[in-house]
XYZ file of C-alpha atoms in Angstrom:
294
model
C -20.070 6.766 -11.281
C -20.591 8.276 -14.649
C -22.637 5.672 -16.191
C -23.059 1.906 -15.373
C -20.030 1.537 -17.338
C -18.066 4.348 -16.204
C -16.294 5.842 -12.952
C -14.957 9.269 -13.142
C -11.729 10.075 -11.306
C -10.777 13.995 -10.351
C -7.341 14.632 -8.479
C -5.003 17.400 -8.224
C -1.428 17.800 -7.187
C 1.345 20.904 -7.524
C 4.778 20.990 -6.924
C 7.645 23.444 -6.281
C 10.569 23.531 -9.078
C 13.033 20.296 -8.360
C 15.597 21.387 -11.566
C 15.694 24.662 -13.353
C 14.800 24.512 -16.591
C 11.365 26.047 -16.484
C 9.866 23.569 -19.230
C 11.385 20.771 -17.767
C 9.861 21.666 -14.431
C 6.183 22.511 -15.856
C 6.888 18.274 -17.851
C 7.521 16.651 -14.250
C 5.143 18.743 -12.176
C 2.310 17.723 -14.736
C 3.502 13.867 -15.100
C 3.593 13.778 -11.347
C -0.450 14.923 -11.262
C -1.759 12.606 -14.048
C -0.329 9.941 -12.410
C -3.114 9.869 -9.939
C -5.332 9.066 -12.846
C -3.406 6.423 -13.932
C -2.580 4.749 -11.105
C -6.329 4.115 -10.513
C -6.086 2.274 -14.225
C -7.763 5.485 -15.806
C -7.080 7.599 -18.605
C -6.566 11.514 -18.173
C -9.158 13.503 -20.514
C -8.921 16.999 -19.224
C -6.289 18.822 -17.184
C -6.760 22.302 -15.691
C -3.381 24.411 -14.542
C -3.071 25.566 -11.301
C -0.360 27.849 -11.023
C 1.393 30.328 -8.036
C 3.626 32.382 -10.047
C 6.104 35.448 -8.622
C 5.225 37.611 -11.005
C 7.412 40.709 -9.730
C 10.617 38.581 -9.584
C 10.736 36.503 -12.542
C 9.884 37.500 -16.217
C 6.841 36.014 -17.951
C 8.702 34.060 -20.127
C 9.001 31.505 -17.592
C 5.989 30.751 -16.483
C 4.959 30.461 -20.571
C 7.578 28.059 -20.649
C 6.456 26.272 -17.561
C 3.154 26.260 -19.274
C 4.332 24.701 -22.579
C 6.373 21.953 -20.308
C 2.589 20.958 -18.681
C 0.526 20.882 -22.298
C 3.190 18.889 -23.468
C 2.510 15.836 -21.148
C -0.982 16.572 -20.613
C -0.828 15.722 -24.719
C 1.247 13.046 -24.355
C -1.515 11.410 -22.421
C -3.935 11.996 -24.758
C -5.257 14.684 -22.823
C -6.912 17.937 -23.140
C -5.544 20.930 -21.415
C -8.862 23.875 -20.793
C -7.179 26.472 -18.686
C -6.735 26.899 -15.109
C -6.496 29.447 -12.186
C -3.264 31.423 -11.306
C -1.953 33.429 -7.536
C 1.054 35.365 -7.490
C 3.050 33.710 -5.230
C 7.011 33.873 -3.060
C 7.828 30.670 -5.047
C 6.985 29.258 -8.388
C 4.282 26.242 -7.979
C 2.730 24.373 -10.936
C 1.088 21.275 -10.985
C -2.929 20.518 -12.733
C -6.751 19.722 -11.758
C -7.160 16.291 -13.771
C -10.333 14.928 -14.807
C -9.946 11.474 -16.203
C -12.368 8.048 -16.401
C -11.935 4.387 -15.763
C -14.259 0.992 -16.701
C -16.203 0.687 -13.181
C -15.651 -2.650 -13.242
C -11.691 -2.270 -14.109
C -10.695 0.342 -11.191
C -7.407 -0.415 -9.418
C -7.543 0.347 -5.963
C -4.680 0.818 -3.080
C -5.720 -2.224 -1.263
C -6.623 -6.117 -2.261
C -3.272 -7.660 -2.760
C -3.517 -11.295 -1.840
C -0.866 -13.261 -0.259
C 1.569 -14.638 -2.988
C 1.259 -11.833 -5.526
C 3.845 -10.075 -6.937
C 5.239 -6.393 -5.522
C 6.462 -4.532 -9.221
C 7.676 -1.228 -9.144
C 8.117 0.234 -12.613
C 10.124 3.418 -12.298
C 13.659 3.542 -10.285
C 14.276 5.152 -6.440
C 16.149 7.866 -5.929
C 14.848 11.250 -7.085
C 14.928 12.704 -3.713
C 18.933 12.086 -2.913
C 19.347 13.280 -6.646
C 17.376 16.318 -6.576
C 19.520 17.107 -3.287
C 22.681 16.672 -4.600
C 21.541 18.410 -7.595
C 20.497 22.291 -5.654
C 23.861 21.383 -3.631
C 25.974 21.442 -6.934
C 27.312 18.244 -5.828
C 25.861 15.445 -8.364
C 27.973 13.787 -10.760
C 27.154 14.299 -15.089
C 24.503 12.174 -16.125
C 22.511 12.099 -12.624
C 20.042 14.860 -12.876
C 19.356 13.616 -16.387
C 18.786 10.168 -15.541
C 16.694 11.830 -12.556
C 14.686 14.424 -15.154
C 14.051 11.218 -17.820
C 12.287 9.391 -14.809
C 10.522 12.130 -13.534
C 8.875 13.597 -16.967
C 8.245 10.139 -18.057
C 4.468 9.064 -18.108
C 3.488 6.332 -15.773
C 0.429 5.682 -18.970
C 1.052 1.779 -18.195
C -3.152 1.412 -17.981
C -2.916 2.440 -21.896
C 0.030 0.244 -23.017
C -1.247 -3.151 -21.416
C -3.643 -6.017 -23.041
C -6.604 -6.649 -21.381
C -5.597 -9.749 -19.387
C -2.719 -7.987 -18.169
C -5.222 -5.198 -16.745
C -7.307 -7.132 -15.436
C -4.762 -9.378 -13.944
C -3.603 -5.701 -11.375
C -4.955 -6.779 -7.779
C -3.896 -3.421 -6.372
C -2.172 -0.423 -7.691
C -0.096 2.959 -6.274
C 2.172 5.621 -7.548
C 5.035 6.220 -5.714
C 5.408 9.896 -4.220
C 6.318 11.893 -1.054
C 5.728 9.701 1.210
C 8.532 7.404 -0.473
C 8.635 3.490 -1.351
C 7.726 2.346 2.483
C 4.937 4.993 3.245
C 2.846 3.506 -0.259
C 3.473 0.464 0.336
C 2.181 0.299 3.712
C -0.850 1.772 2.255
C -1.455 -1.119 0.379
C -1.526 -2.700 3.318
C -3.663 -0.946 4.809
C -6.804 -3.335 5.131
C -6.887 -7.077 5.784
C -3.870 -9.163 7.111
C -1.498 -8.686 4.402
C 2.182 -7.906 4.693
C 5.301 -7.859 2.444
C 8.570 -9.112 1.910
C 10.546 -6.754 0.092
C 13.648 -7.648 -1.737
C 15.845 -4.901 -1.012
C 18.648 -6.312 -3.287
C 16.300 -5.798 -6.349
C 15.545 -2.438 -6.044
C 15.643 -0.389 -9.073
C 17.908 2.673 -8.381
C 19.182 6.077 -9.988
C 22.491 5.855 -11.300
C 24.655 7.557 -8.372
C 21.271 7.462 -5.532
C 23.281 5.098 -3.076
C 26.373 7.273 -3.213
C 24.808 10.137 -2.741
C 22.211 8.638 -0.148
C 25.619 7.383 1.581
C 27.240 11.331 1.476
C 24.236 12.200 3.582
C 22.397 14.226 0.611
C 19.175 13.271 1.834
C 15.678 15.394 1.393
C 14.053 16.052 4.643
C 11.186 14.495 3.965
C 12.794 11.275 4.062
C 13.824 11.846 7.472
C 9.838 12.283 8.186
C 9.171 9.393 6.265
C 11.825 7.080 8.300
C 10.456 8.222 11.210
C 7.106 7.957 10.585
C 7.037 4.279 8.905
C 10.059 2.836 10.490
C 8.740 1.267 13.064
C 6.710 -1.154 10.783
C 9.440 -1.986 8.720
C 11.622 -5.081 9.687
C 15.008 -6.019 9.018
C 16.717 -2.456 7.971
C 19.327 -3.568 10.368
C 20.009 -6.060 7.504
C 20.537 -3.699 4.793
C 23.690 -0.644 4.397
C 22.221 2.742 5.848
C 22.229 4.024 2.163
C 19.888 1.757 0.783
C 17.394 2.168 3.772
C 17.276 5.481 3.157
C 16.401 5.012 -0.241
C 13.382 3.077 1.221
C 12.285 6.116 2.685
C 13.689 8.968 -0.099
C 10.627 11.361 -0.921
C 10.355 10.680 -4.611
C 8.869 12.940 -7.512
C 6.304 11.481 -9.923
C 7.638 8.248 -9.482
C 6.405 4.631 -10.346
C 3.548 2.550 -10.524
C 3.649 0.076 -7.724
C 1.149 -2.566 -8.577
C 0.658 -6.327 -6.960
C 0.006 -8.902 -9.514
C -0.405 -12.484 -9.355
C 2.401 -14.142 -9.209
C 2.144 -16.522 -12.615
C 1.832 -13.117 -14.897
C 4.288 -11.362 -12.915
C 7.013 -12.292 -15.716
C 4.857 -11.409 -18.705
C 3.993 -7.977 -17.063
C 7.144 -6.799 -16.504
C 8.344 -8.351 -19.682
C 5.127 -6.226 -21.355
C 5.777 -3.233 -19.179
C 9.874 -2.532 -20.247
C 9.227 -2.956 -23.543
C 6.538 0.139 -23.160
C 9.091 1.928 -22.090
C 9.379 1.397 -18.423
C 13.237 -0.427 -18.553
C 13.681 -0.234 -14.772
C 10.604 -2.029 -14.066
C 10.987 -5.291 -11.523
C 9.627 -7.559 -9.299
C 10.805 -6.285 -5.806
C 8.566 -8.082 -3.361
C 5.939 -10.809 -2.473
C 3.088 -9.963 -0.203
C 2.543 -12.109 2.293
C -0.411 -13.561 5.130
C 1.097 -11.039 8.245
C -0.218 -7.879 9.815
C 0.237 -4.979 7.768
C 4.419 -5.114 7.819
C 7.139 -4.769 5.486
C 10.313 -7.422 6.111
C 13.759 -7.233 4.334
């Protein structure tokens, strides 16, 4: 706590490059760390870089532009970038230190869904297959850009919504790594709460299922489908494809946030016209213990 008011929130996250453009990267590797912040209903106030750099095979140039890519976001969410630490490093790794605060009465936390609330998931699945296809030459035009557009975008929803609306956010995740099924299972994590997710509703990438049904799939989703498989029902009832999609390892993805279920029409409504257009209701949460049904 900062104050009686107040609660301070510090994370940090860093990435390896997922496209090639170096200021692209250094936008979605910072995006994908302040959205720690927001997904705990804060606001980011001051980022630090932390940065692994090979400084004896690649020019300057691009980690200045990697640089620029992170101050430009860290802006963008009316944020203050004050410096940060640098390695030389095998592989280029960027990603920030953020510092941001959130009304102590206001925090969203992972858990405290209540049966009947609303599952919405404001970003679309399918960075993983896409970034796959992408470093195999084999995506289609318009994919990695749809892909980069998600990835760079803000999830700033905390900043954009009245306070009813924020107040109205029983729980709240971002969706990362550990893909759709592995976060949502976290918010399950505590009481005897399940969902049933509407796998038919699913927000996707333009040209995820095709490539999730050519086999272009990250190994971390394998992990993930192995690891959170066996409490997740019913994937016998949906195409192999759109499991995996369940289970892709995303990259600064979306807010996944349970709401109650008579303001679930007015948030989304709220949250596409703030600039999250893929955002949907994809689930229910239900009295069970701690499973996900399709």
């Amino acid at each position: 706590m900062v104050d009686e008011k107040r609660a301070g929130i510090f994370t940090l996250d860093f990435i390896t490059p997922v496209v090639d453009d170096p200021f692209t990267f250094g936008q979605i590797a910072a995006a994908n760390a302040l959205s720690d912040v927001f997904a705990m209903g804060g606001r980011p106030l001051v980022a630090l870089n932390i940065v692994g750099f090979p400084v004896n095979c690649q020019p300057l140039e691009v980690l200045t532009e990697i640089l620029k890519g992170g101050q430009e976001r860290v802006t963008a969410a009316g944020g203050f970038l004050a410096g940060g630490h640098s390695v030389e490093d095998e592989e280029p790794k960027y990603g920030l230190a953020v510092y941001g605060e959130v009304a102590a009465n206001g925090i969203w936390r992972i858990t405290g869904a209540c049966p009947g609330d609303s599952l919405i998931l404001t970003k679309p699945l399918g960075t993983g297959v896409i970034i796959t296809a992408f470093q195999a030459e084999m995506d289609e035009p318009g994919e990695i850009e749809a892909a980069v557009d998600s990835m760079r975008s803000l999830n700033d929803l905390p900043r954009r919504l009245p306070e009813d609306l924020y107040n109205a956010v029983h729980a709240c995740t971002d969706v990362t790594g550990f893909s759709l099924a592995g976060h949502l299972l976290d918010m399950l994590s505590e009481g005897d709460i399940g969902v049933r997710l509407f796998a038919g509703e699913l927000p996707l990438l333009p040209g995820a299922l095709e490539k999730a049904d050519m086999g272009l799939v990250p190994a971390g989703s394998y992990r993930n489908r192995e690891l959170y498989s066996p409490r997740v029902d019913g994937l016998d009832n949906v195409s192999s494809s759109l499991s995996d999609l369940i289970f892709d390892a995303q990259t600064s993805g979306g807010l996944l946030l349970a709401v109650p279920e008579e303001v679930s029409d007015s948030f989304i409504d709220l949250c596409r016209s703030s600039g999250f257009s893929h955002a949907a209701k994809i689930g229910v949460f239900t009295e069970g213990p701690g499973r996900i049904s399709l």
